[in-house]
Amino acid sequence: MSEHPESKKPANGSVGVPAGNIVSPVQEAVAQSEWLTEDFLAAEPYPIPDVTPEQVEEFLQQQLDSASQSGSTSAGGEPGSSAGIADAKPTAGHSYPPPFNQHEVLVPYTTYPYCTVGKVFFNQNGGSWVASAASIGNNAIWTAGHVVHAGDNKPTGWSTNMVFVPGYKDGAAPYGQFAVRQLSTRLAWYQHGNPGGLYEDMGAGIADPLNGRTLSQTVGWLGFAWNFDRNQVWTSLGYPAAAPFNGQRMFQDTAAYANDGSVPGSPATVGIGCSMTGGCSGGPWALGFGSTNYVNGENSYSINGQPLEIYSPYFGDNAHSLKVWAVGS
């Protein structure tokens, strides 16, 4: 499989980080022996952030000015459609609980494009955690912002000792463990966390090559779509690990746009039907999964008391900026 085309562009990290993103220090390589099978099994599912109407109201009172920040509504670039928010066609949406079709992935996880999705194991604030992520080109992975940083506006909030295990199943790592040496998220998540930064709860990481091959050369990569109409049908993938799931198998969920989220910030987040639990955080929402394979969202947060719905940040120019940094670095 050929290298991702954007990998031949100059590394953005060498000329500065794109505005609105914040990057962790480069971390020491994680030894292959650091995460053993028993460590995989002992890692706790990172809880999906949930919000209550009371939290949102309190934040809006405290952050009245910052809550009116405007997101990107400009026409998007490749791949695919350039329809922006302003041009979006009317959406029907769904009331709670919205419909969805969810099941365990039954094909071999080494089959493309499933092999691009995997689990991340990492330390954060003294705990050992597990979440989900996907390969997006070169050595880059995409996940949720809360997976790479605690959202507490502190340099100590960065996750450490992270490894990406594509195609993970029942404790097995068919492609090995890719050590993640640098992380990035959006400033809104870094500074405000839950709920004020959920509209930019996006995370990316740069993995070290393994056995002389980049991540993309090893498992391929998913495309990326931004500034698309909200009225879409996505395939959400991840490794739910909190009950009733156990985190050892990949699940996929097919669902249409249900509604816009009510957390502060702009552009508004996007909700779909889904019953996956903690551990699925950061798993990709793909448009045309199995054909075009464009990442256009991720498992981010849920509403307290509504376990049959999950939300993603809207992917505009902000998401594209973070992706360009990760793939180009």
Tab-separated table of C-alpha atoms in Angstrom:
chain	number	residue	atom	x	y	z
A	1	MET	CA	0.000	0.000	0.000
A	2	SER	CA	1.453	3.391	-0.954
A	3	GLU	CA	2.168	6.132	1.579
A	4	HIS	CA	-0.457	8.722	2.421
A	5	PRO	CA	-0.173	11.612	-0.106
A	6	GLU	CA	-0.049	14.317	2.566
A	7	SER	CA	3.040	12.713	4.102
A	8	LYS	CA	5.161	14.266	1.348
A	9	LYS	CA	4.229	17.815	2.364
A	10	PRO	CA	6.523	19.843	4.641
A	11	ALA	CA	6.000	19.029	8.306
A	12	ASN	CA	3.790	21.678	9.854
A	13	GLY	CA	5.465	21.074	13.203
A	14	SER	CA	8.671	22.557	11.790
A	15	VAL	CA	7.071	25.915	11.063
A	16	GLY	CA	4.703	26.181	14.041
A	17	VAL	CA	1.428	24.736	15.229
A	18	PRO	CA	-1.726	25.885	13.367
A	19	ALA	CA	-3.826	28.384	15.301
A	20	GLY	CA	-6.340	26.925	17.730
A	21	ASN	CA	-4.344	23.751	18.414
A	22	ILE	CA	-2.040	22.988	21.327
A	23	VAL	CA	0.675	20.334	21.250
A	24	SER	CA	2.270	18.278	23.996
A	25	PRO	CA	6.028	18.007	24.500
A	26	VAL	CA	7.611	15.133	22.577
A	27	GLN	CA	7.511	12.103	24.836
A	28	GLU	CA	10.076	9.390	25.296
A	29	ALA	CA	9.415	6.240	23.316
A	30	VAL	CA	7.285	3.639	25.081
A	31	ALA	CA	9.094	0.332	25.314
A	32	GLN	CA	7.262	-2.590	23.754
A	33	SER	CA	7.460	-4.380	27.100
A	34	GLU	CA	5.641	-1.601	28.988
A	35	TRP	CA	2.143	-2.692	27.947
A	36	LEU	CA	1.758	-6.434	28.390
A	37	THR	CA	-1.398	-8.443	27.810
A	38	GLU	CA	-2.244	-8.284	31.509
A	39	ASP	CA	-1.826	-4.492	31.362
A	40	PHE	CA	-4.236	-4.334	28.420
A	41	LEU	CA	-6.812	-6.234	30.420
A	42	ALA	CA	-6.276	-4.190	33.591
A	43	ALA	CA	-6.658	-0.771	31.923
A	44	GLU	CA	-9.918	0.951	32.818
A	45	PRO	CA	-12.333	2.182	30.124
A	46	TYR	CA	-11.983	5.940	29.945
A	47	PRO	CA	-15.416	7.247	30.969
A	48	ILE	CA	-17.379	8.989	28.235
A	49	PRO	CA	-17.836	12.566	29.463
A	50	ASP	CA	-21.470	13.263	30.222
A	51	VAL	CA	-23.187	16.552	30.832
A	52	THR	CA	-26.349	17.695	32.561
A	53	PRO	CA	-28.495	20.725	31.710
A	54	GLU	CA	-27.408	22.184	35.073
A	55	GLN	CA	-23.718	21.967	34.104
A	56	VAL	CA	-24.372	23.707	30.805
A	57	GLU	CA	-26.388	26.479	32.440
A	58	GLU	CA	-23.697	27.058	35.071
A	59	PHE	CA	-20.960	27.229	32.452
A	60	LEU	CA	-22.924	29.653	30.312
A	61	GLN	CA	-23.330	31.971	33.268
A	62	GLN	CA	-19.588	31.841	33.985
A	63	GLN	CA	-18.404	32.045	30.396
A	64	LEU	CA	-21.038	34.210	28.721
A	65	ASP	CA	-18.577	35.883	26.391
A	66	SER	CA	-16.541	32.834	25.375
A	67	ALA	CA	-19.664	30.739	24.785
A	68	SER	CA	-20.445	32.845	21.720
A	69	GLN	CA	-17.228	31.962	19.871
A	70	SER	CA	-17.921	31.253	16.219
A	71	GLY	CA	-16.717	28.091	14.544
A	72	SER	CA	-15.870	27.507	10.914
A	73	THR	CA	-18.630	27.827	8.348
A	74	SER	CA	-16.448	28.239	5.266
A	75	ALA	CA	-16.639	25.769	2.380
A	76	GLY	CA	-14.545	22.689	3.006
A	77	GLY	CA	-11.843	21.211	0.858
A	78	GLU	CA	-11.107	17.722	-0.278
A	79	PRO	CA	-12.175	15.023	0.049
A	80	GLY	CA	-15.709	15.169	-1.264
A	81	SER	CA	-18.447	17.753	-0.939
A	82	SER	CA	-17.724	21.381	-0.069
A	83	ALA	CA	-21.130	22.110	1.428
A	84	GLY	CA	-20.813	24.297	4.522
A	85	ILE	CA	-23.097	24.825	7.491
A	86	ALA	CA	-24.668	27.874	5.905
A	87	ASP	CA	-25.560	25.823	2.837
A	88	ALA	CA	-26.831	22.781	4.714
A	89	LYS	CA	-30.149	21.383	3.579
A	90	PRO	CA	-32.912	21.023	6.194
A	91	THR	CA	-32.516	18.056	8.512
A	92	ALA	CA	-35.360	15.931	9.800
A	93	GLY	CA	-33.557	14.688	12.893
A	94	HIS	CA	-34.953	12.326	15.519
A	95	SER	CA	-36.280	12.622	19.042
A	96	TYR	CA	-34.714	10.556	21.837
A	97	PRO	CA	-34.048	7.690	21.551
A	98	PRO	CA	-32.947	7.996	17.909
A	99	PRO	CA	-32.770	4.866	15.728
A	100	PHE	CA	-29.492	3.033	15.177
A	101	ASN	CA	-28.179	-0.379	14.096
A	102	GLN	CA	-25.334	-1.660	16.279
A	103	HIS	CA	-23.462	-4.953	16.298
A	104	GLU	CA	-20.115	-6.556	16.991
A	105	VAL	CA	-17.707	-6.541	14.044
A	106	LEU	CA	-17.610	-10.129	12.789
A	107	VAL	CA	-15.153	-9.891	9.889
A	108	PRO	CA	-11.430	-10.316	10.639
A	109	TYR	CA	-10.059	-7.095	12.133
A	110	THR	CA	-7.116	-7.348	9.761
A	111	THR	CA	-9.538	-6.586	6.883
A	112	TYR	CA	-9.361	-3.040	5.512
A	113	PRO	CA	-10.794	-0.624	6.633
A	114	TYR	CA	-11.357	-2.250	10.045
A	115	CYS	CA	-7.598	-2.684	10.495
A	116	THR	CA	-7.219	1.113	10.671
A	117	VAL	CA	-9.242	1.194	13.926
A	118	GLY	CA	-7.811	0.118	17.248
A	119	LYS	CA	-7.411	0.743	20.938
A	120	VAL	CA	-5.189	3.260	22.701
A	121	PHE	CA	-3.740	2.471	26.111
A	122	PHE	CA	-2.370	5.368	28.146
A	123	ASN	CA	-1.829	6.952	31.540
A	124	GLN	CA	-3.588	10.129	32.657
A	125	ASN	CA	-3.801	11.694	36.112
A	126	GLY	CA	-2.389	8.587	37.776
A	127	GLY	CA	-4.698	6.057	36.092
A	128	SER	CA	-4.262	3.482	33.338
A	129	TRP	CA	-6.935	3.887	30.698
A	130	VAL	CA	-8.160	2.488	27.399
A	131	ALA	CA	-10.048	4.224	24.590
A	132	SER	CA	-10.375	4.014	20.782
A	133	ALA	CA	-8.639	5.672	17.811
A	134	ALA	CA	-8.024	5.370	14.069
A	135	SER	CA	-5.169	5.757	11.599
A	136	ILE	CA	-5.630	8.886	9.422
A	137	GLY	CA	-2.408	9.053	7.389
A	138	ASN	CA	1.363	8.859	7.701
A	139	ASN	CA	1.947	8.137	11.423
A	140	ALA	CA	-1.118	10.036	12.665
A	141	ILE	CA	-4.016	8.785	14.753
A	142	TRP	CA	-7.336	10.497	15.487
A	143	THR	CA	-9.158	10.217	18.798
A	144	ALA	CA	-11.093	12.362	21.288
A	145	GLY	CA	-9.581	15.390	22.998
A	146	HIS	CA	-10.276	13.934	26.445
A	147	VAL	CA	-8.193	10.892	25.513
A	148	VAL	CA	-5.050	12.992	24.930
A	149	HIS	CA	-5.610	15.669	27.613
A	150	ALA	CA	-7.674	15.961	30.786
A	151	GLY	CA	-9.156	19.319	29.735
A	152	ASP	CA	-7.980	20.992	32.944
A	153	ASN	CA	-5.891	23.807	31.380
A	154	LYS	CA	-2.702	22.333	32.870
A	155	PRO	CA	0.512	21.086	31.220
A	156	THR	CA	0.285	18.073	33.535
A	157	GLY	CA	-3.031	17.087	31.934
A	158	TRP	CA	-1.396	15.442	28.906
A	159	SER	CA	-1.705	11.658	28.615
A	160	THR	CA	1.555	9.711	28.728
A	161	ASN	CA	2.893	6.285	27.784
A	162	MET	CA	0.300	5.983	25.011
A	163	VAL	CA	0.340	3.119	22.537
A	164	PHE	CA	-2.001	2.536	19.600
A	165	VAL	CA	-2.918	-1.094	18.927
A	166	PRO	CA	-4.675	-1.366	15.535
A	167	GLY	CA	-6.905	-4.379	15.018
A	168	TYR	CA	-6.871	-5.290	18.719
A	169	LYS	CA	-8.990	-8.332	19.573
A	170	ASP	CA	-9.177	-10.451	22.714
A	171	GLY	CA	-5.825	-9.232	24.008
A	172	ALA	CA	-4.016	-9.782	20.699
A	173	ALA	CA	-2.083	-7.050	18.864
A	174	PRO	CA	-1.832	-8.342	15.253
A	175	TYR	CA	0.247	-5.362	14.092
A	176	GLY	CA	2.083	-4.667	17.341
A	177	GLN	CA	2.010	-1.574	19.522
A	178	PHE	CA	2.719	1.839	17.990
A	179	ALA	CA	4.205	4.174	20.602
A	180	VAL	CA	2.655	7.660	20.391
A	181	ARG	CA	5.348	10.308	20.887
A	182	GLN	CA	3.370	13.549	20.633
A	183	LEU	CA	-0.241	14.591	21.183
A	184	SER	CA	-2.415	17.539	20.236
A	185	THR	CA	-5.899	18.850	20.910
A	186	ARG	CA	-7.890	22.013	20.354
A	187	LEU	CA	-7.366	24.924	22.728
A	188	ALA	CA	-11.049	25.039	23.687
A	189	TRP	CA	-10.871	21.490	25.055
A	190	TYR	CA	-7.488	22.057	26.725
A	191	GLN	CA	-8.678	25.202	28.508
A	192	HIS	CA	-12.347	24.503	29.281
A	193	GLY	CA	-12.849	20.713	29.278
A	194	ASN	CA	-16.342	19.492	30.157
A	195	PRO	CA	-18.732	21.107	29.217
A	196	GLY	CA	-17.221	24.309	27.800
A	197	GLY	CA	-14.737	22.625	25.471
A	198	LEU	CA	-16.783	19.640	24.286
A	199	TYR	CA	-17.511	21.320	20.947
A	200	GLU	CA	-13.766	20.929	20.226
A	201	ASP	CA	-13.165	17.644	22.050
A	202	MET	CA	-10.805	16.475	19.291
A	203	GLY	CA	-7.454	14.754	19.693
A	204	ALA	CA	-4.612	13.581	17.493
A	205	GLY	CA	-1.308	11.850	18.014
A	206	ILE	CA	1.866	11.038	16.123
A	207	ALA	CA	3.122	7.470	16.408
A	208	ASP	CA	6.656	6.239	15.917
A	209	PRO	CA	7.188	3.860	12.981
A	210	LEU	CA	7.350	0.202	13.943
A	211	ASN	CA	9.705	-2.340	12.386
A	212	GLY	CA	10.776	0.256	9.806
A	213	ARG	CA	7.232	0.942	8.573
A	214	THR	CA	4.918	3.855	9.190
A	215	LEU	CA	1.476	3.272	10.640
A	216	SER	CA	-0.135	3.936	7.249
A	217	GLN	CA	2.192	1.546	5.488
A	218	THR	CA	1.230	-1.100	8.019
A	219	VAL	CA	-2.560	-0.788	8.262
A	220	GLY	CA	-3.584	1.895	5.750
A	221	TRP	CA	-5.556	4.982	6.768
A	222	LEU	CA	-9.009	6.501	6.699
A	223	GLY	CA	-9.808	9.601	4.660
A	224	PHE	CA	-11.090	12.824	6.230
A	225	ALA	CA	-14.110	15.034	5.552
A	226	TRP	CA	-14.866	18.481	6.959
A	227	ASN	CA	-17.498	21.215	6.479
A	228	PHE	CA	-20.048	18.633	5.340
A	229	ASP	CA	-23.816	18.912	5.672
A	230	ARG	CA	-25.009	17.592	9.051
A	231	ASN	CA	-27.693	15.452	7.453
A	232	GLN	CA	-25.562	12.332	7.051
A	233	VAL	CA	-25.478	8.658	7.946
A	234	TRP	CA	-22.321	7.631	9.806
A	235	THR	CA	-20.700	4.387	10.847
A	236	SER	CA	-19.326	4.798	14.359
A	237	LEU	CA	-16.660	2.320	15.469
A	238	GLY	CA	-15.030	1.671	18.811
A	239	TYR	CA	-14.225	-0.667	21.655
A	240	PRO	CA	-16.840	-0.159	24.387
A	241	ALA	CA	-15.455	-1.565	27.622
A	242	ALA	CA	-17.821	-0.499	30.398
A	243	ALA	CA	-20.731	-2.834	31.185
A	244	PRO	CA	-22.406	-4.536	29.430
A	245	PHE	CA	-19.368	-4.636	27.117
A	246	ASN	CA	-15.878	-5.881	28.009
A	247	GLY	CA	-13.627	-3.981	25.590
A	248	GLN	CA	-12.230	-7.069	23.889
A	249	ARG	CA	-14.193	-6.698	20.633
A	250	MET	CA	-14.840	-3.921	18.129
A	251	PHE	CA	-18.403	-2.727	17.613
A	252	GLN	CA	-19.916	-0.692	14.818
A	253	ASP	CA	-23.011	1.468	14.835
A	254	THR	CA	-24.836	2.820	11.785
A	255	ALA	CA	-26.985	5.865	12.500
A	256	ALA	CA	-28.317	9.033	10.896
A	257	TYR	CA	-28.186	12.578	12.212
A	258	ALA	CA	-30.469	12.897	15.244
A	259	ASN	CA	-30.010	16.401	16.653
A	260	ASP	CA	-27.597	19.177	17.546
A	261	GLY	CA	-26.005	19.193	20.982
A	262	SER	CA	-26.741	21.931	23.507
A	263	VAL	CA	-23.269	22.383	25.028
A	264	PRO	CA	-21.631	25.825	24.747
A	265	GLY	CA	-19.591	26.777	21.706
A	266	SER	CA	-19.986	26.975	17.954
A	267	PRO	CA	-20.387	25.094	15.680
A	268	ALA	CA	-22.866	22.935	17.591
A	269	THR	CA	-22.056	19.300	18.240
A	270	VAL	CA	-23.859	16.467	16.410
A	271	GLY	CA	-25.810	13.593	17.972
A	272	ILE	CA	-26.627	10.086	16.726
A	273	GLY	CA	-28.177	6.964	18.226
A	274	CYS	CA	-25.609	4.699	19.899
A	275	SER	CA	-25.395	2.565	23.052
A	276	MET	CA	-21.620	2.096	23.242
A	277	THR	CA	-20.055	2.793	26.637
A	278	GLY	CA	-16.741	3.980	28.112
A	279	GLY	CA	-13.778	2.775	26.065
A	280	CYS	CA	-15.399	3.776	22.764
A	281	SER	CA	-14.193	7.381	23.226
A	282	GLY	CA	-12.286	8.598	20.183
A	283	GLY	CA	-13.590	5.908	17.853
A	284	PRO	CA	-14.197	7.356	14.367
A	285	TRP	CA	-17.484	8.276	12.713
A	286	ALA	CA	-16.976	7.392	9.047
A	287	LEU	CA	-18.891	8.513	5.974
A	288	GLY	CA	-19.171	5.770	3.365
A	289	PHE	CA	-17.463	3.174	5.546
A	290	GLY	CA	-16.213	0.390	3.306
A	291	SER	CA	-16.039	2.693	0.275
A	292	THR	CA	-14.958	6.318	0.756
A	293	ASN	CA	-14.017	5.840	4.436
A	294	TYR	CA	-13.945	9.515	5.442
A	295	VAL	CA	-13.585	10.312	9.154
A	296	ASN	CA	-16.208	12.982	9.868
A	297	GLY	CA	-16.746	12.729	13.616
A	298	GLU	CA	-15.788	10.754	16.692
A	299	ASN	CA	-17.302	9.328	19.868
A	300	SER	CA	-17.060	12.262	22.274
A	301	TYR	CA	-19.702	12.646	24.993
A	302	SER	CA	-23.230	11.734	26.085
A	303	ILE	CA	-26.066	13.358	28.001
A	304	ASN	CA	-26.586	12.142	31.550
A	305	GLY	CA	-29.561	9.791	31.626
A	306	GLN	CA	-29.612	9.287	27.844
A	307	PRO	CA	-27.458	6.181	27.215
A	308	LEU	CA	-28.845	5.581	23.717
A	309	GLU	CA	-27.267	8.644	22.111
A	310	ILE	CA	-23.718	9.908	21.631
A	311	TYR	CA	-22.293	13.189	20.354
A	312	SER	CA	-19.346	14.335	18.259
A	313	PRO	CA	-17.842	17.757	17.623
A	314	TYR	CA	-18.866	19.090	14.220
A	315	PHE	CA	-15.902	18.677	11.867
A	316	GLY	CA	-15.158	22.058	10.285
A	317	ASP	CA	-11.912	23.836	9.512
A	318	ASN	CA	-10.936	23.332	13.152
A	319	ALA	CA	-10.859	19.545	12.740
A	320	HIS	CA	-9.076	19.839	9.411
A	321	SER	CA	-6.401	22.052	10.993
A	322	LEU	CA	-5.680	19.442	13.677
A	323	LYS	CA	-5.600	16.653	11.107
A	324	VAL	CA	-3.155	18.558	8.863
A	325	TRP	CA	-0.794	19.079	11.810
A	326	ALA	CA	-0.881	15.388	12.773
A	327	VAL	CA	-0.451	13.975	9.259
A	328	GLY	CA	2.172	16.558	8.260
A	329	SER	CA	4.286	16.131	11.378
